[in-house]
Structure formats: structure tokens, C-alpha cells
JSON list of C-alpha atoms in Angstrom, two decimals:
[
{"chain": "A", "resi": 19, "resn": "ALA", "atom": "CA", "xyz": [33.19, 81.32, 98.91]},
{"chain": "A", "resi": 20, "resn": "GLN", "atom": "CA", "xyz": [34.97, 84.22, 96.99]},
{"chain": "A", "resi": 21, "resn": "LYS", "atom": "CA", "xyz": [38.74, 84.12, 97.88]},
{"chain": "A", "resi": 22, "resn": "ILE", "atom": "CA", "xyz": [39.37, 87.50, 96.41]},
{"chain": "A", "resi": 23, "resn": "THR", "atom": "CA", "xyz": [36.96, 90.05, 96.58]},
{"chain": "A", "resi": 24, "resn": "GLN", "atom": "CA", "xyz": [36.99, 93.38, 94.51]},
{"chain": "A", "resi": 25, "resn": "THR", "atom": "CA", "xyz": [34.00, 95.23, 95.49]},
{"chain": "A", "resi": 26, "resn": "GLN", "atom": "CA", "xyz": [34.52, 98.18, 92.95]},
{"chain": "A", "resi": 27, "resn": "PRO", "atom": "CA", "xyz": [33.12, 96.94, 89.43]},
{"chain": "A", "resi": 28, "resn": "GLY", "atom": "CA", "xyz": [34.02, 100.29, 88.13]},
{"chain": "A", "resi": 29, "resn": "MET", "atom": "CA", "xyz": [35.48, 103.74, 88.99]},
{"chain": "A", "resi": 30, "resn": "PHE", "atom": "CA", "xyz": [35.93, 107.43, 87.50]},
{"chain": "A", "resi": 31, "resn": "VAL", "atom": "CA", "xyz": [38.61, 109.35, 88.74]},
{"chain": "A", "resi": 32, "resn": "GLN", "atom": "CA", "xyz": [40.04, 112.75, 87.65]},
{"chain": "A", "resi": 33, "resn": "GLU", "atom": "CA", "xyz": [43.39, 112.85, 86.28]},
{"chain": "A", "resi": 34, "resn": "LYS", "atom": "CA", "xyz": [46.09, 113.48, 88.67]},
{"chain": "A", "resi": 35, "resn": "GLU", "atom": "CA", "xyz": [44.21, 112.28, 91.64]},
{"chain": "A", "resi": 36, "resn": "ALA", "atom": "CA", "xyz": [45.25, 109.53, 93.69]},
{"chain": "A", "resi": 37, "resn": "VAL", "atom": "CA", "xyz": [43.25, 106.30, 93.45]},
{"chain": "A", "resi": 38, "resn": "THR", "atom": "CA", "xyz": [42.39, 103.43, 95.70]},
{"chain": "A", "resi": 39, "resn": "LEU", "atom": "CA", "xyz": [41.12, 100.01, 94.08]},
{"chain": "A", "resi": 40, "resn": "ASP", "atom": "CA", "xyz": [39.90, 97.75, 96.97]},
{"chain": "A", "resi": 41, "resn": "CYS", "atom": "CA", "xyz": [40.55, 93.97, 97.52]},
{"chain": "A", "resi": 42, "resn": "THR", "atom": "CA", "xyz": [39.91, 91.56, 100.30]},
{"chain": "A", "resi": 43, "resn": "TYR", "atom": "CA", "xyz": [41.06, 88.13, 100.56]},
{"chain": "A", "resi": 44, "resn": "ASP", "atom": "CA", "xyz": [40.20, 84.81, 102.41]},
{"chain": "A", "resi": 45, "resn": "THR", "atom": "CA", "xyz": [42.63, 82.42, 103.22]},
{"chain": "A", "resi": 46, "resn": "SER", "atom": "CA", "xyz": [43.87, 80.41, 106.37]},
{"chain": "A", "resi": 47, "resn": "ASP", "atom": "CA", "xyz": [47.28, 79.68, 104.79]},
{"chain": "A", "resi": 48, "resn": "PRO", "atom": "CA", "xyz": [49.94, 81.57, 106.85]},
{"chain": "A", "resi": 49, "resn": "SER", "atom": "CA", "xyz": [52.05, 81.74, 103.60]},
{"chain": "A", "resi": 50, "resn": "TYR", "atom": "CA", "xyz": [50.40, 83.40, 100.64]},
{"chain": "A", "resi": 51, "resn": "GLY", "atom": "CA", "xyz": [51.23, 86.25, 98.35]},
{"chain": "A", "resi": 52, "resn": "LEU", "atom": "CA", "xyz": [49.19, 89.07, 96.67]},
{"chain": "A", "resi": 53, "resn": "PHE", "atom": "CA", "xyz": [49.48, 90.45, 93.43]},
{"chain": "A", "resi": 54, "resn": "TRP", "atom": "CA", "xyz": [47.93, 93.32, 91.27]},
{"chain": "A", "resi": 55, "resn": "TYR", "atom": "CA", "xyz": [47.69, 92.99, 87.68]},
{"chain": "A", "resi": 56, "resn": "LYS", "atom": "CA", "xyz": [46.53, 95.66, 84.99]},
{"chain": "A", "resi": 57, "resn": "GLN", "atom": "CA", "xyz": [44.92, 94.80, 81.83]},
{"chain": "A", "resi": 58, "resn": "PRO", "atom": "CA", "xyz": [44.43, 97.63, 79.29]},
{"chain": "A", "resi": 59, "resn": "SER", "atom": "CA", "xyz": [42.11, 97.30, 76.52]},
{"chain": "A", "resi": 60, "resn": "SER", "atom": "CA", "xyz": [44.63, 95.49, 74.48]},
{"chain": "A", "resi": 61, "resn": "GLY", "atom": "CA", "xyz": [43.93, 92.24, 76.75]},
{"chain": "A", "resi": 62, "resn": "GLU", "atom": "CA", "xyz": [47.47, 91.91, 77.97]},
{"chain": "A", "resi": 63, "resn": "MET", "atom": "CA", "xyz": [47.93, 91.12, 81.83]},
{"chain": "A", "resi": 64, "resn": "ILE", "atom": "CA", "xyz": [50.56, 93.55, 83.13]},
{"chain": "A", "resi": 65, "resn": "PHE", "atom": "CA", "xyz": [52.01, 92.57, 86.48]},
{"chain": "A", "resi": 66, "resn": "LEU", "atom": "CA", "xyz": [52.34, 95.71, 88.94]},
{"chain": "A", "resi": 67, "resn": "ILE", "atom": "CA", "xyz": [53.09, 94.90, 92.57]},
{"chain": "A", "resi": 68, "resn": "TYR", "atom": "CA", "xyz": [53.64, 91.94, 94.80]},
{"chain": "A", "resi": 69, "resn": "GLN", "atom": "CA", "xyz": [52.97, 91.53, 98.45]},
{"chain": "A", "resi": 70, "resn": "GLY", "atom": "CA", "xyz": [54.09, 88.54, 100.62]},
{"chain": "A", "resi": 71, "resn": "SER", "atom": "CA", "xyz": [52.16, 87.73, 103.81]},
{"chain": "A", "resi": 72, "resn": "TYR", "atom": "CA", "xyz": [55.45, 87.94, 105.62]},
{"chain": "A", "resi": 73, "resn": "ASP", "atom": "CA", "xyz": [56.54, 90.93, 104.24]},
{"chain": "A", "resi": 74, "resn": "GLN", "atom": "CA", "xyz": [57.05, 93.51, 106.91]},
{"chain": "A", "resi": 75, "resn": "GLN", "atom": "CA", "xyz": [56.78, 96.65, 104.68]},
{"chain": "A", "resi": 76, "resn": "ASN", "atom": "CA", "xyz": [54.06, 97.58, 102.31]},
{"chain": "A", "resi": 77, "resn": "ALA", "atom": "CA", "xyz": [55.18, 96.88, 98.90]},
{"chain": "A", "resi": 78, "resn": "THR", "atom": "CA", "xyz": [55.94, 99.87, 96.62]},
{"chain": "A", "resi": 79, "resn": "GLU", "atom": "CA", "xyz": [56.54, 100.16, 92.66]},
{"chain": "A", "resi": 80, "resn": "GLY", "atom": "CA", "xyz": [56.94, 103.77, 91.40]},
{"chain": "A", "resi": 81, "resn": "ARG", "atom": "CA", "xyz": [53.39, 105.20, 91.31]},
{"chain": "A", "resi": 82, "resn": "TYR", "atom": "CA", "xyz": [52.16, 101.78, 92.57]},
{"chain": "A", "resi": 83, "resn": "SER", "atom": "CA", "xyz": [51.82, 100.90, 96.37]},
{"chain": "A", "resi": 84, "resn": "LEU", "atom": "CA", "xyz": [49.84, 98.17, 98.25]},
{"chain": "A", "resi": 85, "resn": "ASN", "atom": "CA", "xyz": [48.13, 99.21, 101.23]},
{"chain": "A", "resi": 86, "resn": "PHE", "atom": "CA", "xyz": [48.60, 95.66, 103.04]},
{"chain": "A", "resi": 87, "resn": "GLN", "atom": "CA", "xyz": [46.35, 95.23, 106.44]},
{"chain": "A", "resi": 88, "resn": "LYS", "atom": "CA", "xyz": [47.22, 91.77, 107.33]},
{"chain": "A", "resi": 89, "resn": "ALA", "atom": "CA", "xyz": [44.53, 91.56, 110.21]},
{"chain": "A", "resi": 90, "resn": "ARG", "atom": "CA", "xyz": [41.68, 92.93, 108.21]},
{"chain": "A", "resi": 91, "resn": "LYS", "atom": "CA", "xyz": [42.87, 90.47, 105.27]},
{"chain": "A", "resi": 92, "resn": "SER", "atom": "CA", "xyz": [42.97, 93.94, 102.76]},
{"chain": "A", "resi": 93, "resn": "ALA", "atom": "CA", "xyz": [45.58, 94.54, 99.97]},
{"chain": "A", "resi": 94, "resn": "ASN", "atom": "CA", "xyz": [44.30, 97.66, 98.35]},
{"chain": "A", "resi": 95, "resn": "LEU", "atom": "CA", "xyz": [46.29, 98.97, 95.56]},
{"chain": "A", "resi": 96, "resn": "VAL", "atom": "CA", "xyz": [47.02, 102.79, 95.68]},
{"chain": "A", "resi": 97, "resn": "ILE", "atom": "CA", "xyz": [47.79, 104.52, 92.47]},
{"chain": "A", "resi": 98, "resn": "SER", "atom": "CA", "xyz": [49.39, 108.04, 93.10]},
{"chain": "A", "resi": 99, "resn": "ALA", "atom": "CA", "xyz": [48.83, 110.85, 90.64]},
{"chain": "A", "resi": 100, "resn": "SER", "atom": "CA", "xyz": [46.78, 109.06, 88.23]},
{"chain": "A", "resi": 101, "resn": "GLN", "atom": "CA", "xyz": [47.10, 109.38, 84.54]},
{"chain": "A", "resi": 102, "resn": "LEU", "atom": "CA", "xyz": [45.02, 108.87, 81.20]},
{"chain": "A", "resi": 103, "resn": "GLY", "atom": "CA", "xyz": [47.27, 105.61, 80.59]},
{"chain": "A", "resi": 104, "resn": "ASP", "atom": "CA", "xyz": [46.17, 104.14, 84.01]},
{"chain": "A", "resi": 105, "resn": "SER", "atom": "CA", "xyz": [42.70, 103.48, 82.59]},
{"chain": "A", "resi": 106, "resn": "ALA", "atom": "CA", "xyz": [42.39, 99.83, 82.37]},
{"chain": "A", "resi": 107, "resn": "MET", "atom": "CA", "xyz": [41.04, 96.81, 84.37]},
{"chain": "A", "resi": 108, "resn": "TYR", "atom": "CA", "xyz": [42.68, 96.08, 87.55]},
{"chain": "A", "resi": 109, "resn": "PHE", "atom": "CA", "xyz": [42.66, 92.47, 88.93]},
{"chain": "A", "resi": 110, "resn": "CYS", "atom": "CA", "xyz": [43.73, 91.65, 92.71]},
{"chain": "A", "resi": 111, "resn": "ALA", "atom": "CA", "xyz": [45.35, 87.94, 93.07]},
{"chain": "A", "resi": 112, "resn": "MET", "atom": "CA", "xyz": [46.42, 85.50, 95.49]},
{"chain": "A", "resi": 113, "resn": "ARG", "atom": "CA", "xyz": [48.57, 82.77, 95.55]},
{"chain": "A", "resi": 114, "resn": "GLU", "atom": "CA", "xyz": [48.35, 80.08, 98.59]},
{"chain": "A", "resi": 115, "resn": "GLY", "atom": "CA", "xyz": [50.93, 77.49, 99.00]},
{"chain": "A", "resi": 116, "resn": "ASN", "atom": "CA", "xyz": [50.23, 75.90, 95.76]},
{"chain": "A", "resi": 117, "resn": "PRO", "atom": "CA", "xyz": [51.55, 77.52, 92.51]},
{"chain": "A", "resi": 118, "resn": "ARG", "atom": "CA", "xyz": [48.31, 78.79, 91.12]},
{"chain": "A", "resi": 119, "resn": "ILE", "atom": "CA", "xyz": [47.08, 82.23, 91.65]},
{"chain": "A", "resi": 120, "resn": "ILE", "atom": "CA", "xyz": [43.20, 83.30, 91.98]},
{"chain": "A", "resi": 121, "resn": "PHE", "atom": "CA", "xyz": [42.23, 86.24, 90.41]},
{"chain": "A", "resi": 122, "resn": "GLY", "atom": "CA", "xyz": [39.40, 88.63, 91.46]},
{"chain": "A", "resi": 123, "resn": "LYS", "atom": "CA", "xyz": [36.69, 89.65, 89.16]},
{"chain": "A", "resi": 124, "resn": "GLY", "atom": "CA", "xyz": [38.33, 92.93, 88.66]},
{"chain": "A", "resi": 125, "resn": "THR", "atom": "CA", "xyz": [37.86, 96.65, 88.93]},
{"chain": "A", "resi": 126, "resn": "ARG", "atom": "CA", "xyz": [37.60, 99.21, 85.73]},
{"chain": "A", "resi": 127, "resn": "LEU", "atom": "CA", "xyz": [39.19, 102.16, 86.12]},
{"chain": "A", "resi": 128, "resn": "HIS", "atom": "CA", "xyz": [38.35, 104.93, 84.04]},
{"chain": "A", "resi": 129, "resn": "ILE", "atom": "CA", "xyz": [40.80, 108.30, 84.30]},
{"chain": "A", "resi": 130, "resn": "LEU", "atom": "CA", "xyz": [38.86, 111.51, 83.28]},
{"chain": "A", "resi": 131, "resn": "PRO", "atom": "CA", "xyz": [41.03, 114.34, 81.65]},
{"chain": "B", "resi": 23, "resn": "GLU", "atom": "CA", "xyz": [63.31, 92.70, 79.42]},
{"chain": "B", "resi": 24, "resn": "PRO", "atom": "CA", "xyz": [62.47, 89.16, 79.05]},
{"chain": "B", "resi": 25, "resn": "GLU", "atom": "CA", "xyz": [58.91, 88.32, 78.07]},
{"chain": "B", "resi": 26, "resn": "VAL", "atom": "CA", "xyz": [56.65, 85.61, 77.40]},
{"chain": "B", "resi": 27, "resn": "THR", "atom": "CA", "xyz": [55.54, 85.16, 74.05]},
{"chain": "B", "resi": 28, "resn": "GLN", "atom": "CA", "xyz": [52.40, 83.61, 72.47]},
{"chain": "B", "resi": 29, "resn": "THR", "atom": "CA", "xyz": [51.21, 82.57, 69.34]},
{"chain": "B", "resi": 30, "resn": "PRO", "atom": "CA", "xyz": [48.89, 82.87, 67.76]},
{"chain": "B", "resi": 31, "resn": "SER", "atom": "CA", "xyz": [47.59, 86.22, 68.82]},
{"chain": "B", "resi": 32, "resn": "HIS", "atom": "CA", "xyz": [44.25, 85.60, 67.53]},
{"chain": "B", "resi": 33, "resn": "GLN", "atom": "CA", "xyz": [42.47, 82.11, 65.96]},
{"chain": "B", "resi": 34, "resn": "VAL", "atom": "CA", "xyz": [39.03, 81.36, 64.59]},
{"chain": "B", "resi": 35, "resn": "THR", "atom": "CA", "xyz": [38.40, 77.42, 64.41]},
{"chain": "B", "resi": 36, "resn": "GLN", "atom": "CA", "xyz": [35.32, 75.51, 63.87]},
{"chain": "B", "resi": 37, "resn": "MET", "atom": "CA", "xyz": [33.73, 73.89, 66.52]},
{"chain": "B", "resi": 38, "resn": "GLY", "atom": "CA", "xyz": [34.98, 70.25, 66.94]},
{"chain": "B", "resi": 39, "resn": "GLN", "atom": "CA", "xyz": [38.73, 71.12, 65.66]},
{"chain": "B", "resi": 40, "resn": "GLU", "atom": "CA", "xyz": [41.91, 70.95, 67.28]},
{"chain": "B", "resi": 41, "resn": "VAL", "atom": "CA", "xyz": [43.71, 73.82, 68.28]},
{"chain": "B", "resi": 42, "resn": "ILE", "atom": "CA", "xyz": [47.17, 74.24, 69.63]},
{"chain": "B", "resi": 43, "resn": "LEU", "atom": "CA", "xyz": [48.32, 77.46, 71.48]},
{"chain": "B", "resi": 44, "resn": "ARG", "atom": "CA", "xyz": [51.98, 77.76, 71.76]},
{"chain": "B", "resi": 45, "resn": "CYS", "atom": "CA", "xyz": [54.12, 79.79, 74.20]},
{"chain": "B", "resi": 46, "resn": "VAL", "atom": "CA", "xyz": [57.71, 80.57, 74.85]},
{"chain": "B", "resi": 47, "resn": "PRO", "atom": "CA", "xyz": [58.15, 81.35, 78.53]},
{"chain": "B", "resi": 48, "resn": "ILE", "atom": "CA", "xyz": [60.96, 83.17, 79.95]},
{"chain": "B", "resi": 49, "resn": "SER", "atom": "CA", "xyz": [64.07, 81.56, 79.50]},
{"chain": "B", "resi": 50, "resn": "ASN", "atom": "CA", "xyz": [65.34, 80.82, 83.37]},
{"chain": "B", "resi": 51, "resn": "HIS", "atom": "CA", "xyz": [61.90, 80.14, 84.60]},
{"chain": "B", "resi": 52, "resn": "LEU", "atom": "CA", "xyz": [60.78, 76.94, 85.62]},
{"chain": "B", "resi": 53, "resn": "TYR", "atom": "CA", "xyz": [56.92, 77.06, 86.30]},
{"chain": "B", "resi": 54, "resn": "PHE", "atom": "CA", "xyz": [54.66, 77.40, 83.65]},
{"chain": "B", "resi": 55, "resn": "TYR", "atom": "CA", "xyz": [50.74, 78.05, 83.50]},
{"chain": "B", "resi": 56, "resn": "TRP", "atom": "CA", "xyz": [47.82, 78.44, 81.31]},
{"chain": "B", "resi": 57, "resn": "TYR", "atom": "CA", "xyz": [44.81, 80.62, 82.21]},
{"chain": "B", "resi": 58, "resn": "ARG", "atom": "CA", "xyz": [41.82, 81.75, 80.38]},
{"chain": "B", "resi": 59, "resn": "GLN", "atom": "CA", "xyz": [39.59, 84.69, 80.32]},
{"chain": "B", "resi": 60, "resn": "ILE", "atom": "CA", "xyz": [36.16, 84.83, 78.67]},
{"chain": "B", "resi": 61, "resn": "LEU", "atom": "CA", "xyz": [35.25, 88.01, 77.41]},
{"chain": "B", "resi": 62, "resn": "GLY", "atom": "CA", "xyz": [34.20, 90.23, 80.20]},
{"chain": "B", "resi": 63, "resn": "GLN", "atom": "CA", "xyz": [34.90, 87.71, 82.86]},
{"chain": "B", "resi": 64, "resn": "LYS", "atom": "CA", "xyz": [37.62, 87.32, 85.50]},
{"chain": "B", "resi": 65, "resn": "VAL", "atom": "CA", "xyz": [41.13, 85.27, 84.81]},
{"chain": "B", "resi": 66, "resn": "GLU", "atom": "CA", "xyz": [40.42, 81.63, 85.53]},
{"chain": "B", "resi": 67, "resn": "PHE", "atom": "CA", "xyz": [43.49, 79.11, 86.09]},
{"chain": "B", "resi": 68, "resn": "LEU", "atom": "CA", "xyz": [43.73, 76.07, 83.98]},
{"chain": "B", "resi": 69, "resn": "VAL", "atom": "CA", "xyz": [47.10, 74.36, 84.68]},
{"chain": "B", "resi": 70, "resn": "SER", "atom": "CA", "xyz": [50.31, 74.53, 86.11]},
{"chain": "B", "resi": 71, "resn": "PHE", "atom": "CA", "xyz": [53.31, 72.76, 84.77]},
{"chain": "B", "resi": 72, "resn": "TYR", "atom": "CA", "xyz": [56.71, 71.89, 86.30]},
{"chain": "B", "resi": 73, "resn": "ASN", "atom": "CA", "xyz": [59.57, 69.51, 85.53]},
{"chain": "B", "resi": 74, "resn": "ASN", "atom": "CA", "xyz": [57.95, 68.09, 82.68]},
{"chain": "B", "resi": 75, "resn": "GLU", "atom": "CA", "xyz": [54.76, 67.24, 84.16]},
{"chain": "B", "resi": 76, "resn": "ILE", "atom": "CA", "xyz": [51.22, 68.77, 85.36]},
{"chain": "B", "resi": 77, "resn": "SER", "atom": "CA", "xyz": [51.42, 69.92, 89.13]},
{"chain": "B", "resi": 78, "resn": "GLU", "atom": "CA", "xyz": [48.25, 71.28, 89.33]},
{"chain": "B", "resi": 79, "resn": "LYS", "atom": "CA", "xyz": [44.83, 71.29, 87.27]},
{"chain": "B", "resi": 80, "resn": "SER", "atom": "CA", "xyz": [41.61, 73.11, 87.74]},
{"chain": "B", "resi": 81, "resn": "GLU", "atom": "CA", "xyz": [38.08, 71.51, 87.17]},
{"chain": "B", "resi": 82, "resn": "ILE", "atom": "CA", "xyz": [37.97, 73.46, 83.85]},
{"chain": "B", "resi": 83, "resn": "PHE", "atom": "CA", "xyz": [41.06, 71.50, 82.64]},
{"chain": "B", "resi": 84, "resn": "ASP", "atom": "CA", "xyz": [39.25, 68.39, 81.51]},
{"chain": "B", "resi": 85, "resn": "ASP", "atom": "CA", "xyz": [40.35, 65.46, 79.06]},
{"chain": "B", "resi": 86, "resn": "GLN", "atom": "CA", "xyz": [40.05, 67.76, 75.97]},
{"chain": "B", "resi": 87, "resn": "PHE", "atom": "CA", "xyz": [42.99, 69.80, 77.18]},
{"chain": "B", "resi": 88, "resn": "SER", "atom": "CA", "xyz": [46.58, 68.69, 77.45]},
{"chain": "B", "resi": 89, "resn": "VAL", "atom": "CA", "xyz": [49.83, 70.59, 77.88]},
{"chain": "B", "resi": 90, "resn": "GLU", "atom": "CA", "xyz": [53.37, 69.61, 76.34]},
{"chain": "B", "resi": 91, "resn": "ARG", "atom": "CA", "xyz": [56.64, 70.95, 76.67]},
{"chain": "B", "resi": 92, "resn": "PRO", "atom": "CA", "xyz": [58.09, 69.38, 73.46]},
{"chain": "B", "resi": 93, "resn": "ASP", "atom": "CA", "xyz": [61.55, 71.17, 73.44]},
{"chain": "B", "resi": 94, "resn": "GLY", "atom": "CA", "xyz": [63.57, 73.33, 75.81]},
{"chain": "B", "resi": 95, "resn": "SER", "atom": "CA", "xyz": [61.55, 76.52, 74.94]},
{"chain": "B", "resi": 96, "resn": "ASN", "atom": "CA", "xyz": [57.91, 75.73, 73.95]},
{"chain": "B", "resi": 97, "resn": "PHE", "atom": "CA", "xyz": [55.09, 75.07, 76.02]},
{"chain": "B", "resi": 98, "resn": "THR", "atom": "CA", "xyz": [51.80, 74.35, 74.22]},
{"chain": "B", "resi": 99, "resn": "LEU", "atom": "CA", "xyz": [48.30, 73.98, 75.12]},
{"chain": "B", "resi": 100, "resn": "LYS", "atom": "CA", "xyz": [46.01, 71.58, 72.92]},
{"chain": "B", "resi": 101, "resn": "ILE", "atom": "CA", "xyz": [42.24, 71.74, 72.89]},
{"chain": "B", "resi": 102, "resn": "ARG", "atom": "CA", "xyz": [41.21, 68.63, 71.45]},
{"chain": "B", "resi": 103, "resn": "SER", "atom": "CA", "xyz": [37.77, 69.16, 70.32]},
{"chain": "B", "resi": 104, "resn": "THR", "atom": "CA", "xyz": [36.83, 72.81, 70.71]},
{"chain": "B", "resi": 105, "resn": "LYS", "atom": "CA", "xyz": [33.41, 73.93, 71.89]},
{"chain": "B", "resi": 106, "resn": "LEU", "atom": "CA", "xyz": [31.55, 77.09, 71.53]},
{"chain": "B", "resi": 107, "resn": "GLU", "atom": "CA", "xyz": [32.38, 77.86, 75.41]},
{"chain": "B", "resi": 108, "resn": "ASP", "atom": "CA", "xyz": [35.83, 77.39, 74.72]},
{"chain": "B", "resi": 109, "resn": "SER", "atom": "CA", "xyz": [36.27, 80.84, 73.10]},
{"chain": "B", "resi": 110, "resn": "ALA", "atom": "CA", "xyz": [38.29, 82.91, 75.51]},
{"chain": "B", "resi": 111, "resn": "MET", "atom": "CA", "xyz": [41.58, 84.72, 75.74]},
{"chain": "B", "resi": 112, "resn": "TYR", "atom": "CA", "xyz": [44.29, 82.10, 76.65]},
{"chain": "B", "resi": 113, "resn": "PHE", "atom": "CA", "xyz": [46.96, 83.38, 78.88]},
{"chain": "B", "resi": 114, "resn": "CYS", "atom": "CA", "xyz": [50.34, 81.66, 78.95]},
{"chain": "B", "resi": 115, "resn": "ALA", "atom": "CA", "xyz": [52.42, 82.58, 82.24]},
{"chain": "B", "resi": 116, "resn": "SER", "atom": "CA", "xyz": [55.83, 81.63, 83.92]},
{"chain": "B", "resi": 117, "resn": "SER", "atom": "CA", "xyz": [57.31, 82.14, 87.09]},
{"chain": "B", "resi": 118, "resn": "VAL", "atom": "CA", "xyz": [61.15, 81.25, 88.23]},
{"chain": "B", "resi": 119, "resn": "GLN", "atom": "CA", "xyz": [60.19, 79.23, 91.21]},
{"chain": "B", "resi": 120, "resn": "LYS", "atom": "CA", "xyz": [57.49, 78.13, 93.74]},
{"chain": "B", "resi": 121, "resn": "PRO", "atom": "CA", "xyz": [56.32, 80.06, 95.50]},
{"chain": "B", "resi": 122, "resn": "GLY", "atom": "CA", "xyz": [57.50, 82.65, 92.97]},
{"chain": "B", "resi": 123, "resn": "ASN", "atom": "CA", "xyz": [56.71, 86.07, 93.71]},
{"chain": "B", "resi": 124, "resn": "THR", "atom": "CA", "xyz": [56.08, 87.22, 90.50]},
{"chain": "B", "resi": 125, "resn": "ILE", "atom": "CA", "xyz": [54.15, 85.49, 87.68]},
{"chain": "B", "resi": 126, "resn": "TYR", "atom": "CA", "xyz": [54.65, 86.80, 84.40]},
{"chain": "B", "resi": 127, "resn": "PHE", "atom": "CA", "xyz": [51.98, 86.93, 81.58]},
{"chain": "B", "resi": 128, "resn": "GLY", "atom": "CA", "xyz": [52.10, 86.63, 77.91]},
{"chain": "B", "resi": 129, "resn": "GLU", "atom": "CA", "xyz": [49.97, 88.87, 75.64]},
{"chain": "B", "resi": 130, "resn": "GLY", "atom": "CA", "xyz": [47.37, 86.30, 75.27]},
{"chain": "B", "resi": 131, "resn": "SER", "atom": "CA", "xyz": [45.94, 84.39, 72.39]},
{"chain": "B", "resi": 132, "resn": "TRP", "atom": "CA", "xyz": [42.33, 85.05, 71.60]},
{"chain": "B", "resi": 133, "resn": "LEU", "atom": "CA", "xyz": [40.37, 81.81, 70.76]},
{"chain": "B", "resi": 134, "resn": "THR", "atom": "CA", "xyz": [37.14, 81.99, 68.89]},
{"chain": "B", "resi": 135, "resn": "VAL", "atom": "CA", "xyz": [35.27, 79.00, 68.12]},
{"chain": "B", "resi": 136, "resn": "VAL", "atom": "CA", "xyz": [32.36, 79.31, 65.53]}
]
């Protein structure tokens, strides 16, 4: 069974619009963490945002926010006021009790001018 | 801002040859990782390393792979006898602690096996 599911293989969004990238996860561990990484065409993996399972508030980092709905096991990434430089692959990932993190298959985001 | 650095950025090697990928994790980090990403696919965990030993490894990390921290700064991944299917981007990563809230990745080493 998939631990991390990203249902949108690709998205096209107009510049300056807000974007929501979907992520659902599956775990029975009460303690876990959720990450979003951005992978531009250069290939590097850029950390964007983190949400711990016990965090009371949704994480925010600049234009990025994580819409954490624990009961639904979803951790959607919201990018406000999208920019052309936001075009990239976006990976949702989860860490359970052990050190490794497990990645979803990614969503390719295209920002249109 | 501190970062994880990896060398080489790209390596082409003959099938059957040994390859060593090098990483310098962020200096105060204690946990080190290798991940790989086959072209067009998702990022896969290979191994985690803490206190000079492997703390966890995936089913991908078989006997042809090994990791080492030969000195206080470098963290290496060795592929003993490369196969065509080892062609991938290999990412080194590090984190401060377990469970660290952020795992920082290097820019990756692209390995092409021919």
C-alpha cells in the first residue's frame, strides 16, 4: 500500500494564482512528520516546509503553507501568489518513527505567464 | 547558509566498475542518509547512518552497496560493481537529530552506467 499518495501527476496554473498540491498519507504511528520538497529542473531537492503530527497549528514558511487535516490524513501544500520560478516537481514525504523518509511520486507544477 | 555538498555532480562509469560518491554533510548534523532517484521516478531511501554505523537500510541497499564515514567530515557511498540499473541521481542528506524535523539534501550526484 502506498504510504504517500499524490494524486496530481501534473498541474498548470496561471501566474499569481494560489496553488494547492494534494497529499494524503497512511500511517498507524501516532508520531510522524510530513515534508514538502521542491525539485526544479536542475535536480536538487529543496526543503520547503515541515509539519509534525503533534503540531497544533498548520506550518507556514513565507508563501508556503501546509493544510494539515489529521483526521483525513491529508497534508496539502498551498503556494500563494505563484511565480514562474515555482515551476518544478513537488514531492510530499513522511517520516515515521525511524529515520528514513518516504516520498510520494510527485506533482509536476507548471506556472503559466 | 550551511549546506550538504556532493561530488562528483556527474559520473559516467562502465558496467562492473566500482564507484564512490562523496558527501560532506552539514557540520553539526548527526544523521546521514543516501537516497536515489531513477530518472522520472520518485525518490527512494537507501540507507541511514548514525554514530558510525548503519541504522537502517532498504531492500535496495544490497551487498554491492556500502557506506563509510572515513573522517570527521565525509560520508561516502560505494557501489562495488555497478549495473545498468544503478543509473540514477544519488542524493546525500543529513539531519541534526532523530527524529529531526528537517532533512537537508545535497544537489545530487548523477551516475550513468554504460
